[in-house]
mmCIF file of C-alpha atoms in Angstrom:
data_model
loop_
_atom_site.group_PDB
_atom_site.id
_atom_site.type_symbol
_atom_site.label_atom_id
_atom_site.label_comp_id
_atom_site.label_asym_id
_atom_site.label_seq_id
_atom_site.Cartn_x
_atom_site.Cartn_y
_atom_site.Cartn_z
ATOM 1 C CA MET A 1 13.052 100.013 125.728
ATOM 2 C CA GLN A 2 16.492 100.110 124.725
ATOM 3 C CA GLN A 3 19.025 102.707 125.801
ATOM 4 C CA TYR A 4 19.833 103.051 122.609
ATOM 5 C CA ASP A 5 16.422 103.960 121.605
ATOM 6 C CA ILE A 6 15.579 106.047 124.049
ATOM 7 C CA GLU A 7 18.628 108.135 122.480
ATOM 8 C CA ILE A 8 17.257 108.767 118.846
ATOM 9 C CA ILE A 9 13.389 108.916 120.183
ATOM 10 C CA GLN A 10 15.206 111.964 122.522
ATOM 11 C CA GLY A 11 17.735 113.192 119.564
ATOM 12 C CA LEU A 12 14.872 113.479 117.197
ATOM 13 C CA LEU A 13 12.398 115.291 119.920
ATOM 14 C CA ASP A 14 15.263 117.726 120.289
ATOM 15 C CA GLY A 15 14.881 117.898 116.347
ATOM 16 C CA ASN A 16 18.633 116.536 116.156
ATOM 17 C CA GLU A 17 19.744 116.174 112.711
ATOM 18 C CA TRP A 18 22.019 112.569 113.578
ATOM 19 C CA ALA A 19 18.946 111.196 115.208
ATOM 20 C CA MET A 20 17.008 110.771 111.519
ATOM 21 C CA GLU A 21 19.990 110.231 109.842
ATOM 22 C CA GLU A 22 20.270 106.993 111.883
ATOM 23 C CA ILE A 23 16.959 106.271 111.365
ATOM 24 C CA PHE A 24 16.500 106.338 108.505
ATOM 25 C CA VAL A 25 20.367 104.486 107.631
ATOM 26 C CA ALA A 26 19.298 102.015 110.032
ATOM 27 C CA HIS A 27 15.629 101.331 109.229
ATOM 28 C CA TYR A 28 15.337 102.354 105.396
ATOM 29 C CA VAL A 29 15.592 99.353 103.376
ATOM 30 C CA ASN A 30 13.513 96.854 105.649
ATOM 31 C CA LEU A 31 10.692 99.650 105.776
ATOM 32 C CA CYS A 32 11.140 99.098 101.793
ATOM 33 C CA ASN A 33 10.586 95.515 101.865
ATOM 34 C CA TYR A 34 8.357 95.448 104.298
ATOM 35 C CA ALA A 35 5.926 98.444 102.145
ATOM 36 C CA PHE A 36 6.649 96.232 99.585
ATOM 37 C CA GLY A 37 4.721 93.932 100.504
ATOM 38 C CA PHE A 38 1.708 95.106 100.359
ATOM 39 C CA VAL A 39 2.278 97.396 97.428
ATOM 40 C CA ARG A 40 4.409 94.679 95.484
ATOM 41 C CA ASN A 41 6.026 97.636 93.731
ATOM 42 C CA LYS A 42 9.312 98.573 94.947
ATOM 43 C CA SER A 43 9.473 102.263 93.803
ATOM 44 C CA ASP A 44 6.048 102.774 95.253
ATOM 45 C CA ALA A 45 7.379 101.186 98.272
ATOM 46 C CA GLU A 46 9.881 103.671 98.824
ATOM 47 C CA ASP A 47 8.122 106.625 98.174
ATOM 48 C CA ILE A 48 5.982 105.454 101.046
ATOM 49 C CA VAL A 49 8.715 104.672 102.970
ATOM 50 C CA SER A 50 10.003 108.338 101.970
ATOM 51 C CA GLU A 51 7.696 110.127 102.657
ATOM 52 C CA GLY A 52 7.307 108.543 106.040
ATOM 53 C CA MET A 53 10.414 109.786 107.625
ATOM 54 C CA VAL A 54 9.464 113.513 106.224
ATOM 55 C CA TRP A 55 6.588 113.243 108.082
ATOM 56 C CA LEU A 56 8.338 111.641 111.356
ATOM 57 C CA TRP A 57 10.588 114.927 110.543
ATOM 58 C CA ASN A 58 8.370 117.022 110.191
ATOM 59 C CA ASN A 59 6.006 115.805 112.815
ATOM 60 C CA ARG A 60 8.748 115.395 115.661
ATOM 61 C CA ASN A 61 6.810 117.170 117.747
ATOM 62 C CA LYS A 62 3.677 115.517 118.454
ATOM 63 C CA ILE A 63 4.645 111.615 118.081
ATOM 64 C CA LYS A 64 4.444 109.829 121.358
ATOM 65 C CA ILE A 65 6.558 106.232 121.223
ATOM 66 C CA SER A 66 6.072 104.245 124.300
ATOM 67 C CA SER A 67 6.795 101.510 122.572
ATOM 68 C CA SER A 68 9.791 100.496 120.248
ATOM 69 C CA LEU A 69 11.034 102.690 117.861
ATOM 70 C CA ARG A 70 10.629 99.864 115.576
ATOM 71 C CA ALA A 71 7.508 98.869 115.940
ATOM 72 C CA TYR A 72 6.356 102.792 115.958
ATOM 73 C CA LEU A 73 8.346 102.961 112.047
ATOM 74 C CA TYR A 74 6.429 99.573 111.247
ATOM 75 C CA ARG A 75 3.101 100.798 112.550
ATOM 76 C CA LEU A 76 3.928 104.182 110.774
ATOM 77 C CA ILE A 77 4.261 102.012 107.487
ATOM 78 C CA HIS A 78 1.802 100.280 107.664
ATOM 79 C CA ASN A 79 -1.058 102.794 107.832
ATOM 80 C CA ARG A 80 0.686 104.904 104.945
ATOM 81 C CA CYS A 81 0.984 101.610 102.903
ATOM 82 C CA VAL A 82 -3.016 100.994 103.922
ATOM 83 C CA ASN A 83 -3.942 104.569 102.966
ATOM 84 C CA PHE A 84 -1.714 103.570 99.288
ATOM 85 C CA ILE A 85 -4.219 100.965 99.092
ATOM 86 C CA GLU A 86 -7.000 102.750 99.444
ATOM 87 C CA HIS A 87 -6.710 105.379 97.460
ATOM 88 C CA LYS A 88 -5.509 103.412 94.628
ATOM 89 C CA LYS A 89 -8.875 101.472 94.922
ATOM 90 C CA ILE A 90 -10.675 104.593 94.744
ATOM 91 C CA GLU A 91 -8.554 106.117 92.130
ATOM 92 C CA SER A 92 -8.800 102.887 89.976
ATOM 93 C CA LYS A 93 -13.109 102.622 90.649
ATOM 94 C CA TYR A 94 -13.081 106.620 89.534
ATOM 95 C CA ASN A 95 -11.140 105.789 86.570
ATOM 96 C CA GLU A 96 -13.271 102.993 85.827
ATOM 97 C CA ASN A 97 -16.756 105.219 86.445
ATOM 98 C CA ILE A 98 -15.060 108.081 83.592
ATOM 99 C CA LEU A 99 -14.286 104.528 81.235
ATOM 100 C CA VAL A 100 -18.170 103.745 81.225
ATOM 101 C CA LEU A 101 -19.432 107.631 81.181
ATOM 102 C CA HIS A 102 -17.014 108.242 78.261
ATOM 103 C CA LYS A 103 -17.868 105.088 76.357
ATOM 104 C CA ALA A 104 -21.603 106.014 77.465
ATOM 105 C CA GLU A 105 -21.198 108.734 75.614
ATOM 106 C CA LEU A 106 -19.522 108.203 72.394
ATOM 107 C CA HIS A 107 -22.513 104.934 72.405
ATOM 108 C CA ARG A 108 -24.971 108.017 72.893
ATOM 109 C CA ILE A 109 -23.179 110.523 70.117
ATOM 110 C CA SER A 110 -23.048 107.487 67.790
ATOM 111 C CA GLU A 111 -27.131 106.223 68.350
ATOM 112 C CA GLY A 112 -28.068 110.010 67.808
ATOM 113 C CA THR A 113 -28.524 111.074 64.137
ATOM 114 C CA ASP A 114 -29.129 114.208 65.271
ATOM 115 C CA HIS A 115 -26.304 115.284 67.387
ATOM 116 C CA PRO A 116 -24.045 117.728 65.776
ATOM 117 C CA LEU A 117 -20.852 115.801 66.466
ATOM 118 C CA ASN A 118 -22.383 112.574 64.102
ATOM 119 C CA GLN A 119 -22.642 115.585 60.904
ATOM 120 C CA ILE A 120 -19.526 116.873 61.861
ATOM 121 C CA LEU A 121 -17.460 113.270 61.251
ATOM 122 C CA ALA A 122 -20.213 112.227 58.869
ATOM 123 C CA ASP A 123 -18.867 115.429 56.593
ATOM 124 C CA GLU A 124 -15.237 114.645 57.344
ATOM 125 C CA THR A 125 -15.480 110.968 56.366
ATOM 126 C CA GLN A 126 -17.188 111.870 53.139
ATOM 127 C CA ASP A 127 -13.833 114.593 52.798
ATOM 128 C CA ARG A 128 -11.608 111.995 52.947
ATOM 129 C CA ILE A 129 -13.213 109.157 51.063
ATOM 130 C CA THR A 130 -13.450 111.684 48.137
ATOM 131 C CA LYS A 131 -9.524 112.607 48.298
ATOM 132 C CA ALA A 132 -8.683 108.917 48.573
ATOM 133 C CA ILE A 133 -10.358 108.534 45.035
ATOM 134 C CA GLU A 134 -9.110 111.699 44.141
ATOM 135 C CA ASN A 135 -5.721 110.303 44.674
ATOM 136 C CA LEU A 136 -6.570 106.550 42.693
ATOM 137 C CA PRO A 137 -4.932 106.692 39.043
ATOM 138 C CA ALA A 138 -6.685 107.638 37.023
ATOM 139 C CA GLN A 139 -8.389 104.526 35.077
ATOM 140 C CA CYS A 140 -9.075 103.237 38.427
ATOM 141 C CA ARG A 141 -10.712 106.566 39.881
ATOM 142 C CA ASP A 142 -12.496 106.114 36.140
ATOM 143 C CA ILE A 143 -13.742 102.773 37.252
ATOM 144 C CA PHE A 144 -14.312 103.439 40.470
ATOM 145 C CA LYS A 145 -16.637 106.306 39.791
ATOM 146 C CA LEU A 146 -18.684 104.595 36.861
ATOM 147 C CA SER A 147 -19.327 101.701 39.380
ATOM 148 C CA ARG A 148 -19.825 103.505 43.001
ATOM 149 C CA TYR A 149 -21.376 107.592 41.444
ATOM 150 C CA SER A 150 -23.467 106.213 38.035
ATOM 151 C CA GLY A 151 -24.155 102.815 39.147
ATOM 152 C CA LEU A 152 -23.054 101.185 36.124
ATOM 153 C CA LYS A 153 -22.611 97.388 36.115
ATOM 154 C CA ASN A 154 -18.942 95.749 35.535
ATOM 155 C CA LYS A 155 -20.071 94.715 31.836
ATOM 156 C CA GLU A 156 -21.913 98.240 30.889
ATOM 157 C CA ILE A 157 -18.289 99.846 32.179
ATOM 158 C CA ALA A 158 -16.404 96.985 29.934
ATOM 159 C CA GLU A 159 -18.506 97.745 27.221
ATOM 160 C CA LYS A 160 -17.594 101.779 27.427
ATOM 161 C CA LEU A 161 -14.199 101.682 27.972
ATOM 162 C CA ASN A 162 -13.475 98.876 25.757
ATOM 163 C CA ILE A 163 -11.743 97.366 28.260
ATOM 164 C CA ALA A 164 -12.183 93.499 29.189
ATOM 165 C CA GLU A 165 -14.759 92.869 32.344
ATOM 166 C CA THR A 166 -12.091 91.038 34.749
ATOM 167 C CA THR A 167 -9.880 94.404 34.344
ATOM 168 C CA VAL A 168 -13.145 96.493 35.593
ATOM 169 C CA LYS A 169 -13.417 93.889 38.574
ATOM 170 C CA LYS A 170 -9.023 94.300 39.423
ATOM 171 C CA GLN A 171 -9.677 97.966 39.500
ATOM 172 C CA ILE A 172 -12.890 97.765 42.090
ATOM 173 C CA SER A 173 -10.776 95.891 43.671
ATOM 174 C CA ILE A 174 -7.952 97.803 43.669
ATOM 175 C CA ALA A 175 -9.689 101.241 44.060
ATOM 176 C CA LEU A 176 -12.027 99.349 47.833
ATOM 177 C CA LYS A 177 -8.267 98.241 48.747
ATOM 178 C CA LYS A 178 -6.735 102.052 48.353
ATOM 179 C CA ILE A 179 -9.605 103.831 49.546
ATOM 180 C CA LYS A 180 -9.750 102.045 52.378
ATOM 181 C CA ASP A 181 -5.576 101.382 53.573
ATOM 182 C CA PHE A 182 -5.757 105.736 52.844
ATOM 183 C CA LEU A 183 -8.544 105.746 55.343
ATOM 184 C CA SER A 184 -7.289 103.851 58.345
ATOM 185 C CA VAL A 185 -4.087 105.802 57.409
ATOM 186 C CA VAL A 186 -5.800 109.190 57.627
ATOM 187 C CA MET A 187 -8.019 107.756 60.569
ATOM 188 C CA LEU A 188 -5.364 106.690 63.114
ATOM 189 C CA LEU A 189 -3.845 110.068 62.360
ATOM 190 C CA PHE A 190 -6.819 112.017 62.925
ATOM 191 C CA PHE A 191 -7.848 110.214 66.870
ATOM 192 C CA SER A 192 -4.602 109.418 67.658
#
């Protein structure tokens, strides 16, 4: 071990801040590059090295550096990178499991017609459809109600309202588009 390393290590063990500053200045950038090779994210690499430096300072009374200071620091960061990667794997697996459970619950709810949430969603959807219909222009709304609620055919609606059958078809098409658009916007706001 070089004399310089011995002095820096002794200064660290004695709690001299200058020693920690020397270590930081001399090794931080290279250690960040080393950590980046593992985690592939600059911010994560910098956090790992910074936390490693804090750990080194806080545990200076317990550490034993038998090889070079540089080798010790690289081993420290290597171990922290491995722990970080393992933690990310566990976190990712946990999030996957939560997502699977969430999807399974949504599927169970949607499949179970007796589930209270299904009734709430059905009632809410029906209320929104009713509001969408009420927001239609008067003639369009009347034609749509005669078609969907009274069950009249296009020809019957045309005769009843004394209008062309093509007008009935066009108004029903407009009504369906406006209702669909209204529901899309409302549901987007409702579920976001």
